Tab-separated table of C-alpha atoms in Angstrom:
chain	number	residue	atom	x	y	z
A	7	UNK	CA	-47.925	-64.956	-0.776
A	8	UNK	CA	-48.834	-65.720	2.913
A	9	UNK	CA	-50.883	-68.588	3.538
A	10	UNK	CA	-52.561	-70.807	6.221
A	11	UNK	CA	-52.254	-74.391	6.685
A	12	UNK	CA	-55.423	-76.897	7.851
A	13	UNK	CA	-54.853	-80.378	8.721
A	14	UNK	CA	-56.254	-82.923	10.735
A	15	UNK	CA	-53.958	-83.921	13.744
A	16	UNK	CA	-54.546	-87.563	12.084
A	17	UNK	CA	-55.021	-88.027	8.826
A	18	UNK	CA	-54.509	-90.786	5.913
A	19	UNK	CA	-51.046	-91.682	4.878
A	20	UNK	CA	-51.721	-89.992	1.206
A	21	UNK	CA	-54.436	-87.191	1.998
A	22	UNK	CA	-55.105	-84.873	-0.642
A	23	UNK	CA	-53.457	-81.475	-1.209
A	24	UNK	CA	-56.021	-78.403	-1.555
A	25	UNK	CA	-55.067	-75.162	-2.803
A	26	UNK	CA	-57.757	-72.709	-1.611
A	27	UNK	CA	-58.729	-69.191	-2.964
A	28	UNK	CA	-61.168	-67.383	-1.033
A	29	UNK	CA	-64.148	-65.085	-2.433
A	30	UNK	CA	-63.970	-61.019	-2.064
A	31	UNK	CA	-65.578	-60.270	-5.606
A	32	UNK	CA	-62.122	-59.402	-6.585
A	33	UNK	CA	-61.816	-56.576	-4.221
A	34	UNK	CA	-59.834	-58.063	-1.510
A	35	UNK	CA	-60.911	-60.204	1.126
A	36	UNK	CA	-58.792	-62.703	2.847
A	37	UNK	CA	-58.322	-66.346	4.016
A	38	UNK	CA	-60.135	-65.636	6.803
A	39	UNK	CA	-63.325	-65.145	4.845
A	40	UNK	CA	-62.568	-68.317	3.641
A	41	UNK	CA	-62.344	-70.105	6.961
A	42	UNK	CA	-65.299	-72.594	6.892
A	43	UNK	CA	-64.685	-73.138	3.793
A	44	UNK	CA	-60.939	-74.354	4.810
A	45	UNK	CA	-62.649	-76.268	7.357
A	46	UNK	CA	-65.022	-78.363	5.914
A	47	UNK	CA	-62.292	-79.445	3.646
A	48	UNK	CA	-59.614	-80.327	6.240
A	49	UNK	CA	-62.778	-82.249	8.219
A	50	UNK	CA	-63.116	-83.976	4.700
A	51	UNK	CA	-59.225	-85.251	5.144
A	52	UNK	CA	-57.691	-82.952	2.860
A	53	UNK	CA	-54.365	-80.831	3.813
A	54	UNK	CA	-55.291	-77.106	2.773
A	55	UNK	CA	-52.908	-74.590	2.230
A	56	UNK	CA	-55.167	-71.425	1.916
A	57	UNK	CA	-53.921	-68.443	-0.157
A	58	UNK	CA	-53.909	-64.934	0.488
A	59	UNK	CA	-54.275	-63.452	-2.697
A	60	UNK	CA	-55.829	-60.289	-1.718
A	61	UNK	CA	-52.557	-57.576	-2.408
A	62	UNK	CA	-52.449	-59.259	-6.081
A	63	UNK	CA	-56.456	-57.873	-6.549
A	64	UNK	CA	-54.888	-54.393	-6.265
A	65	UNK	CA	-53.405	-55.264	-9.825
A	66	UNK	CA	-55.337	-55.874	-12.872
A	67	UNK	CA	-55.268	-59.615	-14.462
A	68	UNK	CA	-53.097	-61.700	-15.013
A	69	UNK	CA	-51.400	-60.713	-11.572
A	70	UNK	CA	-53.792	-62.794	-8.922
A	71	UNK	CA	-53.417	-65.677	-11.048
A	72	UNK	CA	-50.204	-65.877	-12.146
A	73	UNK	CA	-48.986	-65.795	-8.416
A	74	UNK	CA	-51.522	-68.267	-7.478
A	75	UNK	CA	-50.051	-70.446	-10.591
A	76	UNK	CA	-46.755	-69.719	-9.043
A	77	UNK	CA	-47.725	-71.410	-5.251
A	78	UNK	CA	-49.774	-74.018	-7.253
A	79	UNK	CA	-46.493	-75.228	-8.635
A	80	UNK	CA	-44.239	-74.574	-5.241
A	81	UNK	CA	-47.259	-76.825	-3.994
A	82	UNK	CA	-45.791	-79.591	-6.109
A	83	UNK	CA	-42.537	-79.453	-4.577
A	84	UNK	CA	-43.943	-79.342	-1.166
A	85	UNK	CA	-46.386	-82.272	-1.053
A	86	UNK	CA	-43.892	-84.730	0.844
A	87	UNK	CA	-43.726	-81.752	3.185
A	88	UNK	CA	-47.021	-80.729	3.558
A	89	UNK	CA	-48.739	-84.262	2.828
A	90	UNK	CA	-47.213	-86.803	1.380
A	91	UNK	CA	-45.047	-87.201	-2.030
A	92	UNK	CA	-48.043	-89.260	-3.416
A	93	UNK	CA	-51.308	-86.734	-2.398
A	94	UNK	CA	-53.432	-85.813	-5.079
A	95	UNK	CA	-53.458	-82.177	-5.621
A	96	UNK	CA	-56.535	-80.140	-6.190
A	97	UNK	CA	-57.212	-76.430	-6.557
A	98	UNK	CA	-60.853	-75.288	-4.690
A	99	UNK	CA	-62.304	-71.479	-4.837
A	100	UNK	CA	-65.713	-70.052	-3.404
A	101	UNK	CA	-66.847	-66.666	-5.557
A	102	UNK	CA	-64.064	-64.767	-6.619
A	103	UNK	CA	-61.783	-67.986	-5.551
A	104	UNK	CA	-63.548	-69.760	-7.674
A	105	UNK	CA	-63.091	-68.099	-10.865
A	106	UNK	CA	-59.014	-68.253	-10.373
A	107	UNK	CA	-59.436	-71.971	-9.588
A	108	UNK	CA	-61.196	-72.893	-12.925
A	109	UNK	CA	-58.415	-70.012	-14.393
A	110	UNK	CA	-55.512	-72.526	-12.566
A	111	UNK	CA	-57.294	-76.048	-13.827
A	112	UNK	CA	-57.251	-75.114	-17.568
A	113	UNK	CA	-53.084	-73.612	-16.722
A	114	UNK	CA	-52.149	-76.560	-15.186
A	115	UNK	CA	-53.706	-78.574	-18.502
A	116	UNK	CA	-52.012	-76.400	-20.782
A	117	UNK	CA	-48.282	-76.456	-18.687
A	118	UNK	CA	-48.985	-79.919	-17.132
A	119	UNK	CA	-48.185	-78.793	-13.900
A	120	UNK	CA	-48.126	-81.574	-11.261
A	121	UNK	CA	-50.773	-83.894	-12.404
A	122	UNK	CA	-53.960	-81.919	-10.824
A	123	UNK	CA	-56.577	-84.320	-9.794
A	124	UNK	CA	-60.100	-82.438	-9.384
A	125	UNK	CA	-61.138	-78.239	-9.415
A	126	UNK	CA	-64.007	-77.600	-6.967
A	127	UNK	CA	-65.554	-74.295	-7.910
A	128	UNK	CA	-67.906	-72.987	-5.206
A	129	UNK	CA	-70.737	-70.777	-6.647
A	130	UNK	CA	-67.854	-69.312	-9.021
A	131	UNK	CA	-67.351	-66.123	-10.950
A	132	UNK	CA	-67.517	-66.784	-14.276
A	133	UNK	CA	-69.580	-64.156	-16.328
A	134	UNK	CA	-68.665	-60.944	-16.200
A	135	UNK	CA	-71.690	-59.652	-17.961
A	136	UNK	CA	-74.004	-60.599	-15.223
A	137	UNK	CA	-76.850	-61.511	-17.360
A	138	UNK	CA	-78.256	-64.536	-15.941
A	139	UNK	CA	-82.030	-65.139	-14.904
A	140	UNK	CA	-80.693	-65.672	-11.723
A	141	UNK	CA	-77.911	-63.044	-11.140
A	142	UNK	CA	-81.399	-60.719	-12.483
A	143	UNK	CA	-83.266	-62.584	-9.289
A	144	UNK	CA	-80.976	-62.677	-6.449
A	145	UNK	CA	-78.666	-59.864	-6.563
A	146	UNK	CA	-79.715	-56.500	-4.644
A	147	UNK	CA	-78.450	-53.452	-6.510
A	148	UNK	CA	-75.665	-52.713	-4.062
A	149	UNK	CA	-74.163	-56.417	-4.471
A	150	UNK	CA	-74.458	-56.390	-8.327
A	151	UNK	CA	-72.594	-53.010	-8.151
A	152	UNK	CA	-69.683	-55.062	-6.105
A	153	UNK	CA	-69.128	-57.458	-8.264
A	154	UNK	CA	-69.275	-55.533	-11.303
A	155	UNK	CA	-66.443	-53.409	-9.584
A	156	UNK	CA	-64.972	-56.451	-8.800
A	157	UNK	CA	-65.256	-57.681	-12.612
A	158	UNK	CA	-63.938	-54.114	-13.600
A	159	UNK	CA	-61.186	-54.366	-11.196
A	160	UNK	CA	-59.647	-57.581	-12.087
A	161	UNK	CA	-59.843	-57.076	-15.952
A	162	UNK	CA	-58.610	-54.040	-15.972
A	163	UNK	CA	-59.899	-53.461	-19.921
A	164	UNK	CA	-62.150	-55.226	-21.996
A	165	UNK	CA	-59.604	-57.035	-24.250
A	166	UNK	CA	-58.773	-58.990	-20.928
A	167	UNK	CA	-62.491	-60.442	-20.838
A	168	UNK	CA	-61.456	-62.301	-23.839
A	169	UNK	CA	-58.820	-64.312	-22.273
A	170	UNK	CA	-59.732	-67.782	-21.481
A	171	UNK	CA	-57.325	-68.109	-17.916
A	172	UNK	CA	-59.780	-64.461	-16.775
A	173	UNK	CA	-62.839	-65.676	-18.034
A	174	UNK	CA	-63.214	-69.576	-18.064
A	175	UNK	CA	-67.084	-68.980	-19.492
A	176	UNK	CA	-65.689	-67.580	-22.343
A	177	UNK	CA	-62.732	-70.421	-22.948
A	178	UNK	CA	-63.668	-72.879	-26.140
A	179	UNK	CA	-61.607	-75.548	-25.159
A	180	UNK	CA	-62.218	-76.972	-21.834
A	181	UNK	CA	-61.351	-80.998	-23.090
A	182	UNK	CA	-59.072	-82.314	-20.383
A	183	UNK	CA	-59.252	-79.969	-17.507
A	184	UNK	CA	-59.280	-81.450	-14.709
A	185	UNK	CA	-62.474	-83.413	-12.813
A	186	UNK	CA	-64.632	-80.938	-11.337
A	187	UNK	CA	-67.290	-80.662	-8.170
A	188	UNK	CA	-69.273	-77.371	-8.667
A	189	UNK	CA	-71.359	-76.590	-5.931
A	190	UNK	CA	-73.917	-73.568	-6.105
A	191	UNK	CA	-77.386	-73.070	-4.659
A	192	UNK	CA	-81.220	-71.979	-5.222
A	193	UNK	CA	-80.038	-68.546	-3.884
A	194	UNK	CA	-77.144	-68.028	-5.376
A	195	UNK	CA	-76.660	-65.312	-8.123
A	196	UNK	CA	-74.149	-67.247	-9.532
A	197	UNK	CA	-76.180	-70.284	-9.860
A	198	UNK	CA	-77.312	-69.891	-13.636
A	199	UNK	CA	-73.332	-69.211	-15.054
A	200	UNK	CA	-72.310	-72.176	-12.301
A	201	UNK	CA	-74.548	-74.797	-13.902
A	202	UNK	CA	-73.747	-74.255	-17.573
A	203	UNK	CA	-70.326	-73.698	-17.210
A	204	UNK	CA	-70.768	-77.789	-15.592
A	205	UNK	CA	-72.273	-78.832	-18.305
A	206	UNK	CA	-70.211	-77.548	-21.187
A	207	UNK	CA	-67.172	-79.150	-19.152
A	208	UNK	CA	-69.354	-82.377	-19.461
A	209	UNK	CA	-69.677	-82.061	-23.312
A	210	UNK	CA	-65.956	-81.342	-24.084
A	211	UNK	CA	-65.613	-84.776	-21.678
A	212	UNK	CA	-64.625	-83.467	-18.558
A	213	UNK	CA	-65.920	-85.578	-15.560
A	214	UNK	CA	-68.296	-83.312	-13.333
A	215	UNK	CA	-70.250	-83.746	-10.390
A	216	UNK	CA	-72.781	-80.827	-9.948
A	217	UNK	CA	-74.704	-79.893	-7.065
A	218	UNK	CA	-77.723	-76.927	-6.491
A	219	UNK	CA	-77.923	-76.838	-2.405
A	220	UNK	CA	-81.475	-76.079	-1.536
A	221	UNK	CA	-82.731	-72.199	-0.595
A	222	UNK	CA	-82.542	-70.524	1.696
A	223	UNK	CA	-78.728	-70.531	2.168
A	224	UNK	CA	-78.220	-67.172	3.198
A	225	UNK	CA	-75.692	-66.866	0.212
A	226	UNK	CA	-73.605	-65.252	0.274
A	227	UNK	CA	-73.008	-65.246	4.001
A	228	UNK	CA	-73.070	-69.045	3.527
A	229	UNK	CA	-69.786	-69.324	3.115
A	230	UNK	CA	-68.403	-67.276	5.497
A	231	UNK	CA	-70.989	-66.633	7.698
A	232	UNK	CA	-71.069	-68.713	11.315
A	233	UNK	CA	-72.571	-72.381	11.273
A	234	UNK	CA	-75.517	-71.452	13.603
A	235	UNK	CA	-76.620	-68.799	10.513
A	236	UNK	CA	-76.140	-71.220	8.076
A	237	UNK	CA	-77.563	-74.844	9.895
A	238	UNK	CA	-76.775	-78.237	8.474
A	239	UNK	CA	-74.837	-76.354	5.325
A	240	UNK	CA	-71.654	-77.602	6.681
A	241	UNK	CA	-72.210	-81.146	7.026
A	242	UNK	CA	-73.960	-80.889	3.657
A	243	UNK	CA	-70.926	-79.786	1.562
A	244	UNK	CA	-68.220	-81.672	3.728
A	245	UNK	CA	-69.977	-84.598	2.675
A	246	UNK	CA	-69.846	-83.593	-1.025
A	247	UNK	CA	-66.025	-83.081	-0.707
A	248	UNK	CA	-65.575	-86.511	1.173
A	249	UNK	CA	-67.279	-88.054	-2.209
A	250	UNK	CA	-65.358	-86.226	-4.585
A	251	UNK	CA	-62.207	-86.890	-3.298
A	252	UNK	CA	-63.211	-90.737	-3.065
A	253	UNK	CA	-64.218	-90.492	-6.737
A	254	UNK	CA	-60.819	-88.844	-8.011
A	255	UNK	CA	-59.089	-90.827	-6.199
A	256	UNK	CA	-57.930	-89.260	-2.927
A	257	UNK	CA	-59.205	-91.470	0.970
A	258	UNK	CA	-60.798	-89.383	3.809
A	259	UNK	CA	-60.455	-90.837	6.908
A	260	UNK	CA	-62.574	-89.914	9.833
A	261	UNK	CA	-60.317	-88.378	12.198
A	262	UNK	CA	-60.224	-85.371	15.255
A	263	UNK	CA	-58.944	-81.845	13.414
A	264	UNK	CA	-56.449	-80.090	14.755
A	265	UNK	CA	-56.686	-76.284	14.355
């Protein structure tokens, strides 16, 4: 799976490792949709190694996620490489991203797989029905039809919407998944789904932080639209990454990136 690599040209001694999935409703897309994304975490002081998963959405779950599980664990074996042998390790996802990072967190519980330290799920897929008052409200008809092709695409049947790993809004045991920042906003169709999939991983006693950025964002051009379209956003969620990493347990220093 090709990937790209953000770090700061200084950075702590023990930064924290990021595995990042991009958004593309499930249809494609790439890391460079992704980009700000990337960068906001790097300017946080994490090392990102950001996944192109996009060939794997030709294929019908488990496929994406089973060769993201697969760099998630070479990520492991890389830190002292890549970081350092002690870095945290986290797993981070905007949209479609965001649905295989929760997918990875409850893995990586179930096959302890290197000790993962926080999930940050960006206005995340979660519910494929796409029956939320606020899905209803912000979604224009051509959108909804994307992601429901998306949905389609990456399920490939129906019995696979009953799989906990495709559908983490469906899973009945989240206890001791990882720590988790979910981010979503006033505009964002995914909002509703975002939010209580936060606080059911707060009743099975999962530590979240959960944050509703105010309207308008632009979402979903927010992500991967240019800062001047999306003012102040950036510095808004960089500064929610520098705090969860501080609260897991992961130090970002203030340093120059290097691209």
């Amino acid at each position: 799976m090709p990937v790209r690599v953000y770090r700061r040209a200084a950075f702590d001694k023990t930064p924290p490792l990021v595995l990042h999935l991009h958004g593309g409703s499930f249809l494609g897309g790439s890391p460079a949709e992704g980009h700000n994304v990337s960068i906001e975490l790097a300017e946080a002081g994490a090392v990102v190694v950001a996944a192109d998963y996009s060939k794997a959405t030709e294929h019908p779950f488990p496929k994406a996620l089973e060769l993201s599980f697969g760099l998630l664990g070479r990520l492991c074996g890389l830190r002292a490489k890549l970081a350092d042998r002690n870095s945290a390790l986290y797993v981070a996802g905007e949209e479609a991203g965001g649905n295989l990072a929760a997918g990875l967190a409850l893995m990586a519980r179930d096959q302890h797989v290197g000790g993962l330290r926080g999930q940050i799920l960006l206005s995340p897929m979660l519910d494929p029905c796409m029956a939320t008052g606020s899905f209803r409200d912000g979604s224009a008809s051509s959108k909804g039809c994307r992601w429901a092709e998306g949905w389609n695409r990456y399920l490939g049947f129906a019995a696979n919407a009953c799989h906990p790993y495709a559908v983490p809004a469906y899973c009945e045991r989240l206890a001791s998944a990882a720590p988790a920042l979910v981010v979503t906003a006033e505009d964002d169709p995914m909002r509703d789904e975002s939010l209580d999939y936060a606080r059911r991983l707060r009743q099975a006693g999962v530590s979240v932080s959960k944050h509703v950025l105010p309207g308008p964002t632009g979402w979903p051009a927010s992500y991967s639209g240019s800062r001047q379209t999306r003012p102040g956003w950036g510095e808004a969620i960089r500064a929610l990454f520098v705090k969860f990493f501080k609260e897991t347990g992961a130090f970002s220093p203030q340093a120059k990136l290097s691209t």
